[in-house]
Amino acid sequence: MGILSLLLWTPALGSLLLAGLPGDKPHWVRTAAQGVAAVTLLLSLWLLGHYDPHNAALQLTEYVAVNPTSGSAYSLGVDGLSMPLLVLCTLLTSVALLASASVDNQAKAYHLCLLLLEFGMLGVLLAQDWVLFYIFWEVTLFPLFFLISRWGGKRRHTASLSFVFYTLTGSVFLLLSFLALSQYHLAANGSLMTALGHSAKAMPVQQQIWVLLGFLLGFGIKVPIFPAHGWLPSAYIQAPVAVSILIAGVLLKMAAYGLLRVLPILPDAARILQPLLVLLALIGMLYGSLLAWRQSHLKAMTAYASISQMGMVLLGISGLNQAGADSALLQMVAHSLTVAALLLLGEQLYQRTHNRHSQDYGNLVQAMPRWSALMAFSLFAAMGIPGTLGFVAEVQTLTAFYQQAGWLWLAVALSLLITAAYLIRTLSLLFISTQPDRATWADLRPAEQLAAGVLVATLLALGLQPNGLLDLSASTTAHWQQAFREP
């Protein structure tokens, strides 16, 4: 068994281990699940250490033909697009499990679903066969549905059904687009997701456009792209915090990753639809930031802020150049770490106060100094101040976008200003405004501090030394942009 298969199947085997544990021993279940997630994280770090960033080709590939007639295969591989997201996935799963320490209701089923979700997410990032990719894409649906519907908030059933409806709608468009594209790649179905430089040259441009629109709808629902974002706020708010972290940190990035994979396959259509991609990105950025500005509910604010930030990711992708792809990957990593920290710290505050509205707080620095320090840094990171990864990602995006669209970068600047405005307001409400004494609220416990501290430390380290992350993907993104050059 290769390292990629070992990484992929560890969470699945871990879920089988959990299934054999007694359900009335939640501590055993939590410890076992955290151990499995830790092993998966270590495997991804080992993979990172053995990955050659100077090689643009797929590495550590594994290939077993499943159906030679149709061309489908068990095909795994990793490159500069998937490598940072793999480490991100395993890291956030470990953090999510640490954040689940208070889950005692049906703890065995809960942790089993989390490990199955990690299995599906890793499969999407590792799969290099379109059938395998689609199977893993669907695998993530089932554990997420149960996690939201059984362990979510008061309106969890509505949120879970909305999530399923949107996801299945997107899956139909994905399947139709994959099937249409495969008709022109009958000899290489199994490598449809592997060769970035291959385009559907046999497909007429008009058909390319329709196929790419199908992909845009399918992936756009999960990004999410306006106006297909209706499922996201309710899922964020109603899901348990661990699930919200994985939705924001990995599920949304899976969709952006999917767009990065399919655009080079349809380069003519991508160039034609580039203005549409830019328009959707700008609308998402402005719409999300304006709605986030109106929120006092911390989880709702984070949800709409995610729509805005994923608009920034789409903007980078729509540049169809290396700078844009690099900025999209930076934005994905920065947003995942930042929003995970905000969600986690917000939940830690809620567990002490049972209140998620920022205007009901104030002067938290005195009562909870450790929590306040971590939360303040996370809010500054979300603003993209210098020294954080968000700043590097925003500068990279503005640079890439200016090369393509000139004065339209002013719309991006407006979105960033609105974002800074509502985040500064949140800082003021939490830490500066005068409220009654909060001295009875306990500060972070060691386990809580560890979970949030890992995210903040990673944000700070990558913000001060972003070159390592950029170099990790540079060769792949340089190869990626070649598909869009005019013949």
XYZ file of N, CA and C in Angstrom, residues 74-272:
597
model
N -8.685 3.234 -9.968
C -8.322 3.732 -8.645
C -6.996 4.455 -8.823
N -7.094 5.767 -9.018
C -5.924 6.564 -9.370
C -5.763 7.692 -8.364
N -4.626 7.704 -7.683
C -4.334 8.732 -6.686
C -3.056 9.457 -7.066
N -2.958 10.707 -6.669
C -1.757 11.486 -6.909
C -1.827 12.791 -6.147
N -0.692 13.458 -6.053
C -0.635 14.727 -5.337
C 0.252 15.683 -6.115
N -0.121 16.960 -6.121
C 0.694 17.992 -6.753
C 0.568 19.275 -5.947
N 1.031 20.379 -6.527
C 1.047 21.631 -5.791
C -0.315 22.220 -5.503
N -1.350 21.783 -6.225
C -2.700 22.253 -5.934
C -3.301 21.529 -4.737
N -3.020 20.250 -4.619
C -3.645 19.450 -3.563
C -2.810 19.353 -2.289
N -1.485 19.502 -2.397
C -0.629 19.279 -1.231
C -0.964 20.197 -0.057
N -1.066 21.524 -0.247
C -1.387 22.368 0.913
C -2.765 22.086 1.487
N -3.715 21.716 0.625
C -5.067 21.443 1.103
C -5.142 20.127 1.865
N -4.294 19.169 1.512
C -4.253 17.909 2.256
C -3.819 18.138 3.701
N -2.744 18.895 3.873
C -2.272 19.188 5.232
C -3.326 19.989 5.989
N -3.949 20.940 5.301
C -5.001 21.750 5.914
C -6.155 20.868 6.381
N -6.557 19.920 5.554
C -7.665 19.018 5.888
C -7.366 18.210 7.144
N -6.184 17.624 7.208
C -5.852 16.792 8.370
C -5.664 17.631 9.635
N -5.106 18.835 9.477
C -4.931 19.719 10.633
C -6.278 20.143 11.202
N -7.190 20.584 10.332
C -8.485 21.070 10.804
C -9.340 19.936 11.363
N -9.182 18.733 10.833
C -9.914 17.602 11.414
C -9.448 17.343 12.840
N -8.141 17.422 13.074
C -7.621 17.245 14.435
C -8.144 18.335 15.364
N -8.162 19.579 14.880
C -8.684 20.687 15.687
C -10.176 20.494 15.952
N -10.913 20.055 14.930
C -12.351 19.837 15.093
C -12.634 18.774 16.149
N -11.828 17.733 16.181
C -12.021 16.694 17.191
C -11.668 17.206 18.587
N -10.649 18.046 18.690
C -10.340 18.666 19.982
C -11.487 19.557 20.447
N -12.162 20.186 19.486
C -13.284 21.071 19.817
C -14.551 20.303 20.166
N -14.516 18.980 20.045
C -15.708 18.154 20.286
C -15.692 17.501 21.660
N -14.872 18.020 22.561
C -14.718 17.381 23.875
C -16.013 17.364 24.675
N -16.921 18.297 24.397
C -18.160 18.371 25.177
C -19.280 17.514 24.602
N -19.044 16.833 23.488
C -20.088 16.020 22.857
C -20.144 14.664 23.553
N -21.198 14.439 24.322
C -21.406 13.154 24.996
C -22.624 12.419 24.448
N -23.535 13.162 23.806
C -24.732 12.547 23.242
C -24.374 11.763 21.983
N -24.507 10.433 22.068
C -24.180 9.552 20.943
C -22.780 9.869 20.401
N -21.834 9.920 21.316
C -20.470 10.321 20.956
C -19.844 9.386 19.935
N -20.165 8.106 20.014
C -19.569 7.152 19.077
C -19.993 7.451 17.645
N -21.279 7.631 17.427
C -21.770 7.930 16.079
C -21.234 9.269 15.588
N -21.147 10.245 16.481
C -20.651 11.574 16.114
C -19.211 11.506 15.617
N -18.343 10.865 16.386
C -16.931 10.805 15.996
C -16.728 9.909 14.778
N -17.541 8.880 14.648
C -17.460 8.030 13.465
C -17.786 8.836 12.210
N -18.817 9.681 12.302
C -19.186 10.526 11.154
C -18.073 11.515 10.810
N -17.411 12.066 11.821
C -16.319 13.004 11.555
C -15.171 12.323 10.816
N -14.840 11.096 11.199
C -13.762 10.384 10.512
C -14.168 10.001 9.091
N -15.418 9.620 8.888
C -15.885 9.328 7.533
C -15.866 10.586 6.668
N -16.177 11.725 7.278
C -16.107 12.985 6.543
C -14.674 13.279 6.122
N -13.719 13.059 7.017
C -12.317 13.258 6.653
C -11.915 12.316 5.520
N -12.374 11.093 5.563
C -12.102 10.124 4.500
C -12.584 10.654 3.150
N -13.807 11.174 3.107
C -14.334 11.710 1.856
C -13.575 12.929 1.371
N -13.215 13.824 2.290
C -12.492 15.035 1.898
C -11.112 14.703 1.355
N -10.415 13.784 2.008
C -9.102 13.374 1.509
C -9.228 12.710 0.144
N -10.283 11.932 -0.050
C -10.486 11.278 -1.334
C -10.655 12.262 -2.469
N -11.401 13.336 -2.232
C -11.579 14.363 -3.261
C -10.240 14.980 -3.639
N -9.403 15.240 -2.658
C -8.125 15.906 -2.910
C -7.085 14.982 -3.529
N -7.222 13.680 -3.327
C -6.234 12.734 -3.842
C -6.646 12.088 -5.158
N -7.936 12.030 -5.447
C -8.426 11.300 -6.619
C -7.939 11.936 -7.912
N -7.479 11.099 -8.829
C -7.049 11.562 -10.142
C -7.846 10.875 -11.254
N -8.955 10.291 -10.893
C -9.905 9.709 -11.832
C -11.254 10.362 -11.577
N -11.964 10.756 -12.633
C -13.167 11.550 -12.417
C -14.262 10.751 -11.729
N -14.351 9.436 -11.996
C -15.346 8.616 -11.308
C -15.035 8.562 -9.813
N -13.768 8.355 -9.491
C -13.348 8.310 -8.094
C -13.579 9.659 -7.413
N -13.240 10.726 -8.116
C -13.466 12.075 -7.597
C -14.937 12.275 -7.260
N -15.806 11.898 -8.175
C -17.242 12.103 -7.970
C -17.757 11.251 -6.814
N -17.273 10.018 -6.691
C -17.704 9.154 -5.588
C -17.336 9.784 -4.246
N -16.100 10.242 -4.124
C -15.685 10.854 -2.859
C -16.425 12.169 -2.609
N -16.711 12.896 -3.673
C -17.496 14.132 -3.539
C -18.845 13.829 -2.889
N -19.471 12.729 -3.309
C -20.766 12.349 -2.747
C -20.627 11.746 -1.351
N -19.504 11.093 -1.086
C -19.296 10.485 0.236
C -19.382 11.533 1.340
N -18.902 12.743 1.066
C -18.919 13.786 2.102
C -20.335 14.202 2.484
N -21.296 13.970 1.604
C -22.667 14.425 1.854
C -23.289 13.718 3.053
N -23.121 12.403 3.138
C -23.868 11.620 4.125
C -23.443 11.913 5.561
N -22.158 11.873 5.899
C -21.812 12.215 7.288
C -22.164 13.652 7.649
N -22.041 14.571 6.691
C -22.395 15.960 6.988
C -23.880 16.102 7.293
N -24.710 15.415 6.536
C -26.152 15.477 6.784
C -26.474 15.016 8.202
N -25.910 13.887 8.616
C -26.204 13.367 9.952
C -25.594 14.240 11.042
N -24.404 14.778 10.794
C -23.771 15.633 11.801
C -24.597 16.884 12.067
N -25.167 17.460 11.009
C -25.982 18.664 11.190
C -27.350 18.314 11.760
N -27.993 17.280 11.217
C -29.375 16.976 11.593
C -29.497 16.359 12.985
N -28.448 15.703 13.480
C -28.549 15.028 14.777
C -27.858 15.789 15.902
N -26.843 16.578 15.585
C -26.099 17.269 16.642
C -26.107 18.788 16.456
N -26.958 19.286 15.588
C -27.005 20.718 15.324
C -27.898 21.465 16.298
N -28.185 22.726 15.958
C -28.993 23.588 16.808
C -30.481 23.350 16.652
N -31.276 24.322 17.100
C -32.730 24.166 17.122
C -33.321 23.999 15.724
N -32.731 24.630 14.731
C -33.253 24.552 13.361
C -32.367 23.651 12.505
N -31.841 22.620 13.125
C -30.890 21.748 12.434
C -31.524 20.968 11.281
N -32.787 20.586 11.430
C -33.412 19.789 10.368
C -33.579 20.613 9.097
N -34.000 21.853 9.246
C -34.118 22.731 8.079
C -32.760 22.964 7.441
N -31.746 23.193 8.268
C -30.399 23.440 7.740
C -29.854 22.220 7.013
N -30.055 21.029 7.579
C -29.517 19.817 6.946
C -30.232 19.512 5.639
N -31.543 19.717 5.594
C -32.282 19.474 4.349
C -31.896 20.487 3.279
N -31.697 21.734 3.674
C -31.248 22.747 2.720
C -29.883 22.387 2.157
N -28.995 21.938 3.026
C -27.663 21.523 2.584
C -27.749 20.375 1.587
N -28.565 19.375 1.884
C -28.702 18.222 0.991
C -29.298 18.643 -0.344
N -30.323 19.489 -0.315
C -30.965 19.919 -1.562
C -29.979 20.656 -2.461
N -29.267 21.611 -1.908
C -28.290 22.360 -2.707
C -27.184 21.440 -3.218
N -26.688 20.563 -2.339
C -25.576 19.690 -2.726
C -25.975 18.728 -3.833
N -27.144 18.121 -3.711
C -27.588 17.182 -4.745
C -27.843 17.890 -6.067
N -28.350 19.105 -5.998
C -28.541 19.877 -7.232
C -27.205 20.110 -7.922
N -26.209 20.515 -7.151
C -24.885 20.704 -7.729
C -24.298 19.418 -8.258
N -24.553 18.308 -7.566
C -24.004 17.023 -7.998
C -24.552 16.598 -9.348
N -25.811 16.911 -9.606
C -26.401 16.577 -10.911
C -25.658 17.298 -12.026
N -25.390 18.581 -11.842
C -24.670 19.343 -12.870
C -23.240 18.835 -13.029
N -22.603 18.476 -11.924
C -21.254 17.916 -12.018
C -21.255 16.624 -12.821
N -22.180 15.742 -12.521
C -22.229 14.453 -13.206
C -22.484 14.635 -14.696
N -23.418 15.511 -15.040
C -23.708 15.749 -16.457
C -22.488 16.313 -17.181
N -21.774 17.225 -16.542
C -20.593 17.812 -17.176
C -19.483 16.780 -17.334
N -19.269 15.969 -16.306
C -18.258 14.912 -16.411
C -18.598 13.930 -17.528
N -19.866 13.540 -17.616
C -20.273 12.597 -18.657
C -20.111 13.202 -20.043
N -20.481 14.478 -20.183
C -20.333 15.136 -21.484
C -18.870 15.228 -21.885
N -18.017 15.572 -20.941
C -16.600 15.715 -21.252
C -15.957 14.368 -21.547
N -16.411 13.326 -20.861
C -15.802 12.008 -21.055
C -16.051 11.466 -22.453
N -17.078 11.959 -23.135
C -17.341 11.487 -24.494
C -16.212 11.856 -25.445
N -15.433 12.850 -25.083
C -14.319 13.276 -25.928
C -12.979 12.801 -25.374
N -13.040 11.975 -24.330
C -11.817 11.425 -23.733
C -12.001 9.941 -23.468
N -12.616 9.239 -24.412
C -12.921 7.832 -24.191
C -11.666 7.005 -23.959
N -10.562 7.421 -24.541
C -9.334 6.640 -24.392
C -8.596 6.966 -23.107
N -9.050 8.009 -22.406
C -8.285 8.427 -21.216
C -9.200 8.888 -20.096
N -10.350 8.205 -19.945
C -11.268 8.600 -18.887
C -10.588 8.611 -17.528
N -9.752 7.620 -17.298
C -9.143 7.500 -15.984
C -8.169 8.602 -15.661
N -7.701 9.334 -16.662
C -6.740 10.398 -16.403
C -7.354 11.774 -16.615
N -8.676 11.834 -16.618
C -9.336 13.109 -16.890
C -8.926 14.189 -15.898
N -8.711 13.818 -14.636
C -8.388 14.800 -13.615
C -6.893 14.946 -13.394
N -6.057 14.276 -14.162
C -4.627 14.277 -13.872
C -3.822 15.201 -14.761
N -4.084 15.237 -16.041
C -3.232 15.987 -16.961
C -3.748 17.407 -17.083
N -3.086 18.346 -16.393
C -3.556 19.728 -16.396
C -3.483 20.361 -17.776
N -2.523 19.932 -18.593
C -2.369 20.550 -19.899
C -3.310 20.029 -20.954
N -4.066 18.954 -20.657
C -4.956 18.385 -21.657
C -6.253 19.187 -21.721
N -6.665 19.536 -22.889
C -7.950 20.204 -23.064
C -8.829 19.364 -23.972
N -10.109 19.663 -23.953
C -11.053 18.919 -24.789
C -11.007 19.483 -26.203
N -9.893 19.224 -26.911
C -9.697 19.813 -28.234
C -10.722 19.304 -29.243
N -11.206 18.087 -29.017
C -12.185 17.542 -29.954
C -13.576 18.118 -29.741
N -13.791 18.785 -28.635
C -15.117 19.316 -28.322
C -15.279 20.714 -28.902
N -16.359 20.973 -29.629
C -16.614 22.328 -30.136
C -16.669 23.337 -28.989
N -16.254 24.561 -29.288
C -16.180 25.585 -28.246
C -17.538 25.818 -27.598
N -18.604 25.801 -28.405
C -19.936 26.028 -27.851
C -20.288 24.971 -26.809
N -19.901 23.722 -27.071
C -20.156 22.660 -26.100
C -19.257 22.818 -24.875
N -18.027 23.262 -25.098
C -17.139 23.531 -23.962
C -17.782 24.521 -22.995
N -18.404 25.544 -23.551
C -19.027 26.577 -22.711
C -20.127 25.975 -21.846
N -20.983 25.142 -22.465
C -22.071 24.529 -21.702
C -21.536 23.596 -20.619
N -20.502 22.844 -20.950
C -19.914 21.933 -19.963
C -19.305 22.720 -18.805
N -18.591 23.796 -19.121
C -17.983 24.595 -18.060
C -19.049 25.273 -17.203
N -20.143 25.701 -17.809
C -21.241 26.269 -17.024
C -21.810 25.231 -16.059
N -21.871 23.972 -16.511
C -22.312 22.908 -15.614
C -21.367 22.729 -14.442
N -20.065 22.744 -14.731
C -19.084 22.658 -13.645
C -19.201 23.864 -12.715
N -19.413 25.035 -13.294
C -19.511 26.252 -12.491
C -20.710 26.183 -11.545
N -21.823 25.645 -12.040
C -22.989 25.475 -11.171
C -22.728 24.416 -10.100
N -22.134 23.305 -10.518
C -21.900 22.221 -9.573
C -20.942 22.592 -8.465
N -19.807 23.156 -8.838
C -18.837 23.564 -7.826
C -19.253 24.870 -7.151
N -19.931 25.744 -7.905
C -20.289 27.057 -7.377
C -21.218 26.997 -6.182
N -22.053 25.961 -6.118
C -22.944 25.820 -4.967
C -22.148 25.605 -3.690
N -21.040 24.893 -3.792
C -20.238 24.614 -2.599
C -19.217 25.709 -2.313
N -18.896 26.582 -3.312
C -17.844 27.582 -3.061
C -18.173 28.478 -1.863
N -19.371 29.105 -1.705
C -20.472 29.194 -2.645
C -20.400 30.497 -3.438
N -20.903 30.436 -4.671
C -20.973 31.606 -5.530
C -22.379 32.190 -5.453
N -22.495 33.501 -5.313
C -23.803 34.160 -5.345
C -24.464 33.872 -6.697
N -25.748 33.500 -6.752
C -26.733 33.455 -5.661
C -26.978 32.054 -5.107
N -26.019 31.132 -5.266
C -26.209 29.741 -4.824
C -25.659 29.527 -3.421
N -25.803 30.529 -2.565
C -25.190 30.486 -1.232
C -26.202 30.236 -0.123
N -27.463 29.986 -0.479
C -28.525 29.969 0.526
C -28.348 28.952 1.635
N -27.650 27.867 1.347
C -27.467 26.819 2.359
C -26.435 27.177 3.419
N -25.515 28.090 3.091
C -24.334 28.283 3.936
C -24.631 28.910 5.292
N -25.355 30.052 5.383
C -25.556 30.652 6.709
C -26.234 29.709 7.696
N -27.280 29.008 7.251
C -27.974 28.103 8.175
C -27.084 26.935 8.575
N -26.274 26.428 7.641
C -25.372 25.324 7.974
C -24.327 25.771 8.990
N -23.755 26.957 8.789
C -22.781 27.491 9.747
C -23.398 27.611 11.138
N -24.582 28.220 11.196
C -25.178 28.571 12.483
C -25.683 27.337 13.218
N -26.297 26.405 12.487
C -26.927 25.259 13.136
C -25.973 24.099 13.390
N -24.911 23.979 12.619
C -24.000 22.841 12.775
C -23.200 22.963 14.068
N -22.795 21.836 14.662
C -21.836 21.894 15.772
C -20.561 22.589 15.317
N -19.841 23.171 16.251
C -18.696 23.997 15.872
C -17.657 23.194 15.097
N -17.442 21.934 15.460
C -16.463 21.116 14.737
C -16.858 20.961 13.279
N -18.148 20.794 13.037
C -18.641 20.637 11.666
C -18.552 21.963 10.920
N -18.872 23.063 11.593
C -18.729 24.383 10.963
C -17.289 24.629 10.540
N -16.343 24.212 11.375
C -14.921 24.377 11.045
C -14.576 23.616 9.775
N -15.070 22.394 9.647
C -14.745 21.586 8.471
C -15.491 22.062 7.234
N -16.711 22.560 7.397
C -17.419 23.134 6.247
C -16.656 24.341 5.726
N -16.318 25.257 6.633
C -15.632 26.482 6.223
C -14.207 26.219 5.779
N -13.530 25.334 6.504
C -12.107 25.152 6.266
C -11.755 24.210 5.149
N -12.626 23.231 4.854
C -12.282 22.224 3.851
C -13.347 22.092 2.767
N -14.626 21.996 3.142
C -15.672 21.750 2.144
C -15.722 22.843 1.085
N -15.659 24.100 1.507
C -15.679 25.195 0.536
C -14.443 25.156 -0.353
N -13.312 24.778 0.226
C -12.063 24.745 -0.539
C -12.040 23.593 -1.532
N -12.759 22.505 -1.223
C -12.880 21.406 -2.173
C -13.499 21.885 -3.475
N -14.501 22.754 -3.373
C -15.168 23.257 -4.573
C -14.239 24.158 -5.379
N -13.519 25.043 -4.692
C -12.558 25.895 -5.399
C -11.462 25.050 -6.036
N -11.030 24.017 -5.339
C -10.044 23.081 -5.881
C -10.588 22.402 -7.137
N -11.859 22.030 -7.110
C -12.469 21.430 -8.290
C -12.439 22.356 -9.489
N -12.710 23.643 -9.265
C -12.629 24.613 -10.366
C -11.209 24.716 -10.903
N -10.235 24.728 -10.006
C -8.838 24.766 -10.456
C -8.500 23.548 -11.314
N -9.126 22.426 -11.038
C -8.856 21.209 -11.799
C -9.511 21.221 -13.183
N -10.739 21.710 -13.274
C -11.468 21.562 -14.542
C -11.210 22.704 -15.521
N -10.846 23.879 -15.033
C -10.650 25.007 -15.954
C -9.592 24.731 -17.020
N -8.437 24.123 -16.694
C -7.450 23.861 -17.747
C -7.912 22.828 -18.773
N -8.895 22.021 -18.416
C -9.415 21.038 -19.359
C -10.258 21.722 -20.431
N -10.819 22.880 -20.105
C -11.692 23.627 -21.024
C -11.173 25.055 -21.176
N -9.981 25.228 -21.710
C -9.362 26.561 -21.702
C -10.080 27.574 -22.583
N -10.591 27.139 -23.736
C -11.295 28.085 -24.610
C -12.537 28.628 -23.918
N -13.309 27.735 -23.305
C -14.500 28.174 -22.580
C -14.122 29.042 -21.386
N -13.014 28.714 -20.724
C -12.583 29.507 -19.570
C -12.265 30.937 -19.977
N -11.586 31.094 -21.114
C -11.263 32.452 -21.570
C -12.535 33.216 -21.935
N -13.493 32.538 -22.556
C -14.741 33.202 -22.951
C -15.568 33.594 -21.725
